[in-house]
Amino acid sequence: MLVVCVCLLWQVLDAPALQDDFYLNLVDWSSLNVLAVGLGNCVYLWNACSSKVTKLCDLGNDDCVCSVGWAQRGTLLAVGTNSGQVQIWDASQCKMIRTMEGHRLRVGALAWSSSLLSSGGKDKNIYQRDIRAQDDFVSKLSGHKSEVCGLKWSYDNRELASGGNDNRLLVWNQHSTQPVLKYCEHTAAVKAIAWSPHVHGLLASGGGTADRCIRFWNTTTNSHLSCMDTGSQVCNLAWSKNVNELVSTHGYSQNQIIVWRYPTMSKLATLTGHTYRVLYLAISPDGQTIVTGAGDETLRFWNVFPSLKSQVNHSLKDIEQCSSYLLD
Ligand SMILES: *[C@@H]1O[C@H](CO)[C@@H](O)[C@H](O)[C@H]1NC(C)=O
Ligand SMILES: *[C@@H]1O[C@H](CO)[C@@H](O)[C@H](O)[C@H]1NC(C)=O
């Protein structure tokens, strides 16, 4: 039987000036295996194959990076700025293609659905932009009462979930300018949002410090499925494509990373190492590695999920051994 150590910390990169701001989304990993990181007023690219680092852009002293988001395929990267701009860069040429206006305040959340780009801002609005169209946006979604900090499209590109500092989780469809679903159960900001890649209409959301819960929703029937109190601020959630497991990253007070089996929500691993809130999370294109970032100015890479091919049974025992090995 093949035994693989599934949660090895394999690399730590220094990320000086990585901000400790819950509302920002400063790390994303592309389908072509390039990590984009917003550090202060610059965006850096780290090629995971060659380990080569490139500076993509410098916004100058008057602006800074609040979000980065790769298009689902290819080399286009959206950059949300503190001044409210959305810039589209072609990373293969290190060239800015266009800028898009709309937001009056910083843009902390971005989500792509093929040529459609959604951006969420501190001005409470979400703009839907079609990068093939000439206009800066095709629609404006108003529903949040405070800063939008989480945005995720479902895997079938039909539903957009948004989370805000108003503690609300809203779901929109491709054509709506009003939310089709509204969930008000969280009692703190909703930044952490993940759709299941395995089950249509299954949505997970996590709440901030006053809430600490991960909740699951059936968006097909508009029902609340379950709730798990994690004991700390939930900063991010991501569902594995390869197995039915999720990873959550946390802030106050334990700064941990937890791997959960769904739907039992049994803990497969608790990973520690960051000394600040684990505010940023992205998954590698093969679905095996996660990268986490924090205000401790490090990016940590963890092998948490098995590959799709290996069909390794993710046994609890293997992971516990790896975790203790990590902590030794
Ligand atoms: C949502 O509810 C529908 C109807 O009861 C059901 O068929 C579907 O499996 C449910 N999905 C989830 C994720 O629970
Ligand atoms: C994986 O482990 C579970 C729980 O121990 C077991 O029920 C299942 O049969 C195993 N699957 C395979 C493919 O070995």
Coordinates of C-alpha atoms and ligand atoms in Angstrom, one line a residue:
M1 CA 0.0 0.0 0.0
L2 CA 1.2 3.4 -0.9
V3 CA 1.7 5.6 2.1
V4 CA 2.2 9.3 1.4
C5 CA 2.9 12.0 3.8
V6 CA 0.1 14.4 2.9
C7 CA 0.7 17.5 4.9
L8 CA 4.3 18.4 4.8
L9 CA 5.3 22.0 5.1
W10 CA 7.6 22.2 2.1
Q11 CA 8.5 25.7 1.7
V12 CA 8.4 29.1 3.4
L13 CA 8.8 32.2 1.4
D14 CA 9.5 35.7 2.8
A15 CA 6.8 38.2 1.9
P16 CA 7.9 41.5 3.4
A17 CA 5.1 44.0 3.7
L18 CA 2.3 41.4 3.3
Q19 CA -0.5 43.3 5.0
D20 CA -2.4 42.2 8.1
D21 CA -5.8 43.3 6.9
F22 CA -8.7 40.9 7.1
Y23 CA -10.6 42.6 4.2
L24 CA -8.0 42.1 1.5
N25 CA -7.3 39.2 -0.8
L26 CA -3.6 39.4 -1.7
V27 CA -2.7 35.9 -2.8
D28 CA -3.9 33.8 -5.8
W29 CA -2.5 30.8 -7.7
S30 CA -3.1 30.5 -11.5
S31 CA -4.1 27.5 -13.6
L32 CA -0.6 27.9 -15.2
N33 CA 1.1 27.5 -11.8
V34 CA 2.0 31.1 -11.1
L35 CA 1.4 32.6 -7.7
A36 CA 0.5 36.3 -7.6
V37 CA 1.1 38.2 -4.3
G38 CA 0.2 41.8 -3.5
L39 CA 2.9 43.4 -1.3
G40 CA 2.3 47.0 -0.5
N41 CA 2.1 48.9 -3.8
C42 CA 3.6 46.1 -5.9
V43 CA 2.4 42.7 -7.3
Y44 CA 5.0 39.9 -7.5
L45 CA 4.7 36.7 -9.4
W46 CA 6.3 33.5 -8.3
N47 CA 6.5 30.8 -10.8
A48 CA 6.1 27.5 -8.9
C49 CA 7.8 25.5 -11.6
S50 CA 11.0 27.5 -11.9
S51 CA 10.8 29.4 -8.5
K52 CA 11.5 32.6 -10.5
V53 CA 10.2 35.8 -9.0
T54 CA 9.1 38.7 -11.2
K55 CA 7.8 42.1 -10.2
L56 CA 4.6 42.6 -12.3
C57 CA 3.7 46.1 -11.3
D58 CA 4.3 49.0 -9.0
L59 CA 1.3 51.3 -8.3
G60 CA 3.5 54.1 -7.0
N61 CA 3.4 55.8 -3.6
D62 CA -0.2 57.0 -3.9
D63 CA -1.9 53.6 -4.2
C64 CA -1.6 50.1 -3.0
V65 CA -2.8 46.6 -3.9
C66 CA -5.9 45.3 -2.1
S67 CA -6.7 42.2 -4.2
V68 CA -5.4 40.0 -6.9
G69 CA -7.3 37.4 -9.0
W70 CA -6.3 35.2 -11.9
A71 CA -8.6 34.5 -14.7
Q72 CA -9.7 30.9 -14.6
R73 CA -7.4 30.0 -17.6
G74 CA -4.5 31.8 -19.1
T75 CA -2.3 34.7 -18.0
L76 CA -4.7 37.6 -17.2
L77 CA -4.5 38.9 -13.7
A78 CA -6.9 41.4 -12.2
V79 CA -5.5 43.8 -9.5
G80 CA -7.9 45.7 -7.2
T81 CA -6.4 48.9 -5.8
N82 CA -6.9 51.1 -2.7
S83 CA -8.1 54.0 -4.9
G84 CA -10.9 51.8 -6.3
Q85 CA -9.5 50.9 -9.7
V86 CA -9.4 47.4 -11.2
Q87 CA -6.4 46.8 -13.5
I88 CA -6.1 43.9 -15.9
W89 CA -2.6 42.7 -16.5
D90 CA -1.3 40.2 -19.0
A91 CA 1.3 38.4 -16.9
S92 CA 3.0 36.7 -19.8
Q93 CA 4.1 40.1 -21.1
C94 CA 4.1 42.1 -17.8
K95 CA 1.8 44.5 -19.5
M96 CA -1.3 46.3 -18.3
I97 CA -4.2 45.8 -20.8
R98 CA -6.8 48.1 -19.3
T99 CA -8.1 49.8 -16.2
M100 CA -11.7 49.7 -15.1
E101 CA -13.4 52.3 -12.9
G102 CA -16.6 52.2 -10.9
H103 CA -15.6 51.8 -7.2
R104 CA -15.2 54.9 -5.1
L105 CA -13.2 53.1 -2.4
R106 CA -10.8 50.2 -2.2
V107 CA -11.4 46.9 -4.1
G108 CA -10.7 44.0 -1.8
A109 CA -12.4 41.1 -3.6
L110 CA -12.3 39.8 -7.1
A111 CA -13.8 36.7 -8.8
W112 CA -13.7 35.6 -12.5
S113 CA -16.2 33.6 -14.4
S114 CA -14.7 33.1 -17.9
S115 CA -14.7 36.6 -19.4
L116 CA -16.8 38.1 -16.6
L117 CA -14.9 39.7 -13.7
S118 CA -16.7 40.6 -10.5
S119 CA -15.2 43.1 -8.1
G120 CA -16.3 44.0 -4.6
G121 CA -15.4 47.2 -2.8
K122 CA -15.5 49.1 0.4
D123 CA -18.2 51.2 -1.3
K124 CA -20.5 48.2 -0.6
N125 CA -21.0 47.6 -4.3
I126 CA -20.1 44.7 -6.6
Y127 CA -19.5 45.5 -10.3
Q128 CA -19.8 42.9 -13.0
R129 CA -17.4 43.6 -15.8
D130 CA -17.0 41.9 -19.2
I131 CA -13.4 42.3 -20.3
R132 CA -14.5 41.9 -23.9
A133 CA -16.9 44.8 -23.7
Q134 CA -15.9 48.4 -24.0
D135 CA -17.8 49.7 -20.9
D136 CA -16.0 49.4 -17.6
F137 CA -19.0 47.5 -16.1
V138 CA -22.1 45.8 -17.4
S139 CA -24.0 45.9 -14.1
K140 CA -23.8 47.1 -10.5
L141 CA -25.0 44.9 -7.7
S142 CA -26.1 46.7 -4.5
G143 CA -27.1 44.6 -1.6
H144 CA -24.4 44.8 1.0
K145 CA -24.6 47.4 3.7
S146 CA -20.8 47.4 4.3
E147 CA -17.5 46.5 2.7
V148 CA -17.6 43.5 0.4
C149 CA -14.7 41.2 1.3
G150 CA -15.6 37.7 -0.1
L151 CA -16.6 36.8 -3.7
K152 CA -16.7 33.4 -5.3
W153 CA -18.4 32.1 -8.5
S154 CA -19.8 28.6 -8.4
Y155 CA -18.1 25.9 -10.5
D156 CA -20.9 26.0 -13.1
N157 CA -20.4 29.8 -13.3
R158 CA -24.1 30.4 -12.6
E159 CA -24.1 31.7 -9.1
L160 CA -22.0 34.3 -7.4
A161 CA -21.7 34.3 -3.6
S162 CA -20.7 37.5 -1.9
G163 CA -19.8 38.1 1.8
G164 CA -19.5 41.4 3.5
N165 CA -18.6 43.3 6.7
D166 CA -22.4 43.6 7.2
N167 CA -22.3 39.9 8.3
R168 CA -24.3 38.9 5.2
L169 CA -23.8 36.2 2.7
L170 CA -25.7 36.9 -0.5
V171 CA -26.1 34.8 -3.7
W172 CA -26.7 36.4 -7.1
N173 CA -27.3 34.8 -10.5
Q174 CA -25.7 35.8 -13.8
H175 CA -28.4 38.3 -14.6
S176 CA -29.7 39.6 -11.3
T177 CA -29.0 43.0 -9.9
Q178 CA -30.8 42.0 -6.7
P179 CA -29.6 39.0 -4.5
V180 CA -31.5 35.8 -5.2
L181 CA -30.6 34.5 -1.7
K182 CA -29.8 36.3 1.5
Y183 CA -28.3 34.7 4.6
C184 CA -28.0 36.7 7.8
E185 CA -27.0 33.9 10.3
H186 CA -23.4 34.9 10.7
T187 CA -22.7 37.4 13.5
A188 CA -19.4 38.8 12.0
A189 CA -17.9 39.7 8.7
V190 CA -18.1 37.0 6.0
K191 CA -14.9 36.8 4.0
A192 CA -14.5 33.0 3.8
I193 CA -16.7 31.5 1.0
A194 CA -16.3 28.2 -0.9
W195 CA -18.5 26.3 -3.3
S196 CA -18.3 22.5 -3.4
P197 CA -16.7 21.3 -6.6
H198 CA -18.5 17.9 -6.0
V199 CA -22.1 18.8 -5.3
H200 CA -24.1 21.4 -7.2
G201 CA -25.5 24.2 -5.0
L202 CA -23.5 23.3 -1.9
L203 CA -22.0 26.5 -0.4
A204 CA -19.8 26.9 2.7
S205 CA -19.2 30.2 4.5
G206 CA -17.2 31.3 7.6
G207 CA -17.6 34.2 9.9
G208 CA -15.2 36.5 11.6
T209 CA -14.1 36.9 15.2
A210 CA -17.5 37.4 16.9
D211 CA -18.9 34.4 14.9
R212 CA -16.2 31.7 14.3
C213 CA -18.6 29.4 12.6
I214 CA -18.5 27.6 9.3
R215 CA -22.0 27.2 7.9
F216 CA -23.2 25.1 4.9
W217 CA -26.1 26.0 2.6
N218 CA -28.1 24.3 0.0
T219 CA -28.6 27.1 -2.6
T220 CA -30.9 25.0 -4.7
T221 CA -33.5 24.8 -1.9
N222 CA -32.4 27.9 0.0
S223 CA -31.8 26.0 3.2
H224 CA -29.2 26.0 6.0
L225 CA -27.6 22.6 6.3
S226 CA -25.2 22.7 9.2
C227 CA -23.0 24.9 11.4
M228 CA -19.7 24.2 13.0
D229 CA -18.1 26.4 15.7
T230 CA -14.4 26.4 15.0
G231 CA -13.3 28.4 18.0
S232 CA -11.5 31.1 16.0
Q233 CA -12.1 33.8 13.4
V234 CA -12.6 32.1 10.0
C235 CA -10.5 34.0 7.3
N236 CA -10.7 31.6 4.3
L237 CA -12.3 28.4 3.1
A238 CA -11.4 26.2 0.1
W239 CA -12.8 22.9 -1.0
S240 CA -10.5 20.3 -2.4
K241 CA -11.3 19.3 -6.0
N242 CA -9.7 15.9 -5.5
V243 CA -11.4 14.7 -2.3
N244 CA -14.4 15.7 -0.3
E245 CA -12.5 17.8 2.2
L246 CA -12.1 21.5 3.0
V247 CA -9.4 23.6 4.4
S248 CA -10.1 26.7 6.6
T249 CA -7.6 29.3 7.8
H250 CA -8.0 31.2 11.0
G251 CA -7.2 34.3 12.9
Y252 CA -8.0 35.3 16.5
S253 CA -6.9 33.5 18.4
Q254 CA -5.1 30.5 17.2
N255 CA -3.9 31.4 13.7
Q256 CA -4.3 27.8 12.6
I257 CA -5.1 26.0 9.4
I258 CA -7.6 23.1 9.7
V259 CA -8.3 20.3 7.2
W260 CA -11.9 18.9 7.5
R261 CA -13.6 15.9 6.0
Y262 CA -17.0 16.7 4.6
P263 CA -19.8 16.2 5.6
T264 CA -18.8 14.8 9.0
M265 CA -16.6 17.8 9.7
S266 CA -14.1 15.6 11.5
K267 CA -10.7 17.3 11.7
L268 CA -8.0 15.7 9.6
A269 CA -5.2 18.0 10.5
T270 CA -4.5 21.2 12.4
L271 CA -1.5 23.0 11.0
T272 CA 0.3 25.7 13.0
G273 CA 3.3 27.9 12.2
H274 CA 2.0 31.3 11.3
T275 CA 2.3 33.8 14.2
Y276 CA -0.3 36.2 12.8
R277 CA -3.9 35.7 11.4
V278 CA -3.8 33.4 8.4
L279 CA -5.6 35.9 6.1
Y280 CA -4.6 34.6 2.7
L281 CA -5.1 31.2 1.1
A282 CA -4.8 29.8 -2.4
I283 CA -4.7 26.2 -3.9
S284 CA -2.3 24.9 -6.5
P285 CA -3.7 24.0 -9.9
D286 CA -3.2 20.3 -9.2
G287 CA -5.2 20.7 -6.0
Q288 CA -2.6 19.2 -3.7
T289 CA -0.8 22.1 -2.2
I290 CA -2.1 25.2 -0.4
V291 CA -0.3 28.4 0.2
T292 CA -1.1 30.5 3.2
G293 CA -0.1 34.1 3.9
A294 CA -0.2 36.2 7.1
G295 CA 0.9 39.5 8.5
D296 CA 4.0 37.6 9.9
E297 CA 5.3 38.3 6.4
T298 CA 5.6 34.7 5.3
L299 CA 4.0 32.5 2.7
R300 CA 3.8 28.9 3.8
F301 CA 3.2 26.0 1.4
W302 CA 1.6 22.9 2.7
N303 CA 0.9 19.6 0.9
V304 CA -2.6 18.9 2.4
F305 CA -4.6 17.1 -0.3
P306 CA -3.9 13.9 -2.2
S307 CA -3.6 14.0 -6.0
L308 CA -6.6 13.1 -8.0
K309 CA -4.7 10.3 -9.7
S310 CA -3.2 8.5 -6.7
Q311 CA -6.6 7.8 -5.1
V312 CA -4.8 7.7 -1.8
N313 CA -7.1 7.1 1.1
H314 CA -6.6 10.2 3.2
S315 CA -6.4 8.4 6.6
L316 CA -6.5 10.3 9.8
K317 CA -3.5 8.4 11.2
D318 CA -1.2 9.4 8.4
I319 CA -2.0 13.0 8.8
E320 CA -1.6 13.1 12.5
Q321 CA 1.9 11.6 12.2
C322 CA 2.8 14.2 9.7
S323 CA 1.6 17.0 11.9
S324 CA 3.5 15.9 14.9
Y325 CA 6.6 15.5 12.6
L326 CA 6.0 19.1 11.6
L327 CA 5.8 20.4 15.1
D328 CA 8.9 18.5 16.4
Ligands
LIG1 C1 -30.4 20.3 -1.8 O1 -31.8 20.0 -1.7 C2 -32.2 19.2 -2.8 C3 -33.7 19.0 -2.7 O2 -34.0 18.5 -1.4 C4 -31.5 17.9 -2.9 O3 -31.8 17.1 -4.0 C5 -30.0 18.2 -2.9 O4 -29.2 17.0 -2.8 C6 -29.6 19.1 -1.8 N1 -28.2 19.5 -1.9 C7 -27.4 19.5 -0.9 C8 -26.0 19.9 -1.1 O5 -27.7 19.2 0.3
LIG2 C1 -11.0 4.7 3.0 O1 -11.2 4.7 4.4 C2 -12.5 4.6 4.8 C3 -12.5 4.8 6.3 O2 -11.5 4.2 7.0 C4 -13.0 3.2 4.4 O3 -14.4 3.1 4.8 C5 -12.9 3.1 2.9 O4 -13.3 1.8 2.5 C6 -11.5 3.3 2.4 N1 -11.5 3.4 0.9 C7 -10.6 2.8 0.2 C8 -10.7 3.0 -1.3 O5 -9.7 2.1 0.7

